Amino acid sequence: FTIDFSIANMIGLKGFAAGVVGGFGYFPGAIVGGVVIGIMENLSTLVIPTLYKDCVAFVLMIACLLVRPTGLLGHKK
């Protein structure tokens, strides 16, 4: 059992990615974004090595920004 003080950095970055995917300013969108990222990360281990599992969240975030910049459930103001 080890204690790693940098684990909070990855949790914060994945939370940011979930907010971007779901849409900022819309709480249910952030929840959907987190669920989508979690499912995609776990399914990606079937195809890619588990070492690269953390990269899936950021690839999904970039893809979402390119396709739908307001997020999955975001709306235009």
PDB file of C-alpha atoms in Angstrom:
ATOM      1  CA  PHE A   1       0.000   0.000   0.000  1.00  0.00           C
ATOM      2  CA  THR A   2       1.482   3.325  -1.050  1.00  0.00           C
ATOM      3  CA  ILE A   3       0.340   6.885  -0.729  1.00  0.00           C
ATOM      4  CA  ASP A   4       0.654   9.000  -3.843  1.00  0.00           C
ATOM      5  CA  PHE A   5       0.057  12.713  -3.418  1.00  0.00           C
ATOM      6  CA  SER A   6      -0.377  13.347  -7.128  1.00  0.00           C
ATOM      7  CA  ILE A   7      -3.530  11.232  -7.466  1.00  0.00           C
ATOM      8  CA  ALA A   8      -5.683  14.293  -6.755  1.00  0.00           C
ATOM      9  CA  ASN A   9      -4.305  15.899  -9.895  1.00  0.00           C
ATOM     10  CA  MET A  10      -5.679  13.124 -12.107  1.00  0.00           C
ATOM     11  CA  ILE A  11      -9.045  13.149 -10.311  1.00  0.00           C
ATOM     12  CA  GLY A  12      -9.335  16.893 -10.871  1.00  0.00           C
ATOM     13  CA  LEU A  13      -8.365  16.630 -14.527  1.00  0.00           C
ATOM     14  CA  LYS A  14     -10.881  13.851 -15.146  1.00  0.00           C
ATOM     15  CA  GLY A  15     -13.537  15.917 -13.388  1.00  0.00           C
ATOM     16  CA  PHE A  16     -12.720  18.800 -15.706  1.00  0.00           C
ATOM     17  CA  ALA A  17     -12.954  16.457 -18.704  1.00  0.00           C
ATOM     18  CA  ALA A  18     -16.349  15.227 -17.452  1.00  0.00           C
ATOM     19  CA  GLY A  19     -17.552  18.823 -17.201  1.00  0.00           C
ATOM     20  CA  VAL A  20     -16.407  19.573 -20.736  1.00  0.00           C
ATOM     21  CA  VAL A  21     -17.983  16.428 -22.186  1.00  0.00           C
ATOM     22  CA  GLY A  22     -21.277  16.955 -20.357  1.00  0.00           C
ATOM     23  CA  GLY A  23     -21.441  20.708 -20.733  1.00  0.00           C
ATOM     24  CA  PHE A  24     -20.438  23.421 -18.280  1.00  0.00           C
ATOM     25  CA  GLY A  25     -23.131  25.136 -16.282  1.00  0.00           C
ATOM     26  CA  TYR A  26     -25.456  22.142 -16.372  1.00  0.00           C
ATOM     27  CA  PHE A  27     -25.122  19.752 -13.439  1.00  0.00           C
ATOM     28  CA  PRO A  28     -26.880  16.707 -14.994  1.00  0.00           C
ATOM     29  CA  GLY A  29     -24.624  17.139 -18.023  1.00  0.00           C
ATOM     30  CA  ALA A  30     -21.536  16.800 -15.841  1.00  0.00           C
ATOM     31  CA  ILE A  31     -22.956  13.604 -14.348  1.00  0.00           C
ATOM     32  CA  VAL A  32     -23.641  12.186 -17.803  1.00  0.00           C
ATOM     33  CA  GLY A  33     -20.163  13.232 -18.902  1.00  0.00           C
ATOM     34  CA  GLY A  34     -18.605  11.418 -15.941  1.00  0.00           C
ATOM     35  CA  VAL A  35     -20.583   8.272 -16.627  1.00  0.00           C
ATOM     36  CA  VAL A  36     -19.681   8.356 -20.319  1.00  0.00           C
ATOM     37  CA  ILE A  37     -15.996   8.820 -19.527  1.00  0.00           C
ATOM     38  CA  GLY A  38     -16.069   6.016 -16.960  1.00  0.00           C
ATOM     39  CA  ILE A  39     -17.735   3.569 -19.338  1.00  0.00           C
ATOM     40  CA  MET A  40     -15.434   4.472 -22.216  1.00  0.00           C
ATOM     41  CA  GLU A  41     -12.330   4.119 -20.030  1.00  0.00           C
ATOM     42  CA  ASN A  42     -13.350   0.676 -18.861  1.00  0.00           C
ATOM     43  CA  LEU A  43     -14.342  -0.500 -22.328  1.00  0.00           C
ATOM     44  CA  SER A  44     -11.112   0.832 -23.801  1.00  0.00           C
ATOM     45  CA  THR A  45      -9.110  -1.690 -21.777  1.00  0.00           C
ATOM     46  CA  LEU A  46     -10.461  -4.365 -24.115  1.00  0.00           C
ATOM     47  CA  VAL A  47      -8.625  -2.737 -27.025  1.00  0.00           C
ATOM     48  CA  ILE A  48      -5.668  -0.801 -25.628  1.00  0.00           C
ATOM     49  CA  PRO A  49      -3.299  -1.590 -22.718  1.00  0.00           C
ATOM     50  CA  THR A  50      -4.487  -0.465 -19.284  1.00  0.00           C
ATOM     51  CA  LEU A  51      -1.479   1.835 -19.043  1.00  0.00           C
ATOM     52  CA  TYR A  52      -3.191   4.187 -21.517  1.00  0.00           C
ATOM     53  CA  LYS A  53      -6.613   4.093 -19.849  1.00  0.00           C
ATOM     54  CA  ASP A  54      -6.250   7.637 -18.492  1.00  0.00           C
ATOM     55  CA  CYS A  55      -5.682   9.037 -21.984  1.00  0.00           C
ATOM     56  CA  VAL A  56      -9.178   8.003 -23.074  1.00  0.00           C
ATOM     57  CA  ALA A  57     -10.810  10.753 -20.993  1.00  0.00           C
ATOM     58  CA  PHE A  58      -8.753  13.448 -22.685  1.00  0.00           C
ATOM     59  CA  VAL A  59      -9.182  12.027 -26.185  1.00  0.00           C
ATOM     60  CA  LEU A  60     -12.926  11.922 -25.565  1.00  0.00           C
ATOM     61  CA  MET A  61     -12.830  15.519 -24.286  1.00  0.00           C
ATOM     62  CA  ILE A  62     -10.982  16.739 -27.388  1.00  0.00           C
ATOM     63  CA  ALA A  63     -13.348  14.821 -29.673  1.00  0.00           C
ATOM     64  CA  CYS A  64     -16.346  16.333 -27.899  1.00  0.00           C
ATOM     65  CA  LEU A  65     -14.880  19.828 -28.236  1.00  0.00           C
ATOM     66  CA  LEU A  66     -14.392  19.307 -31.955  1.00  0.00           C
ATOM     67  CA  VAL A  67     -17.841  17.833 -32.634  1.00  0.00           C
ATOM     68  CA  ARG A  68     -20.052  19.589 -30.101  1.00  0.00           C
ATOM     69  CA  PRO A  69     -18.314  22.453 -28.253  1.00  0.00           C
ATOM     70  CA  THR A  70     -21.204  23.048 -25.837  1.00  0.00           C
ATOM     71  CA  GLY A  71     -21.048  19.478 -24.508  1.00  0.00           C
ATOM     72  CA  LEU A  72     -23.416  16.550 -24.834  1.00  0.00           C
ATOM     73  CA  LEU A  73     -26.223  18.199 -22.866  1.00  0.00           C
ATOM     74  CA  GLY A  74     -25.050  21.807 -23.075  1.00  0.00           C
ATOM     75  CA  HIS A  75     -27.065  24.539 -24.695  1.00  0.00           C
ATOM     76  CA  LYS A  76     -26.205  27.720 -26.512  1.00  0.00           C
ATOM     77  CA  LYS A  77     -26.746  30.950 -24.655  1.00  0.00           C
TER      78      LYS A  77
END
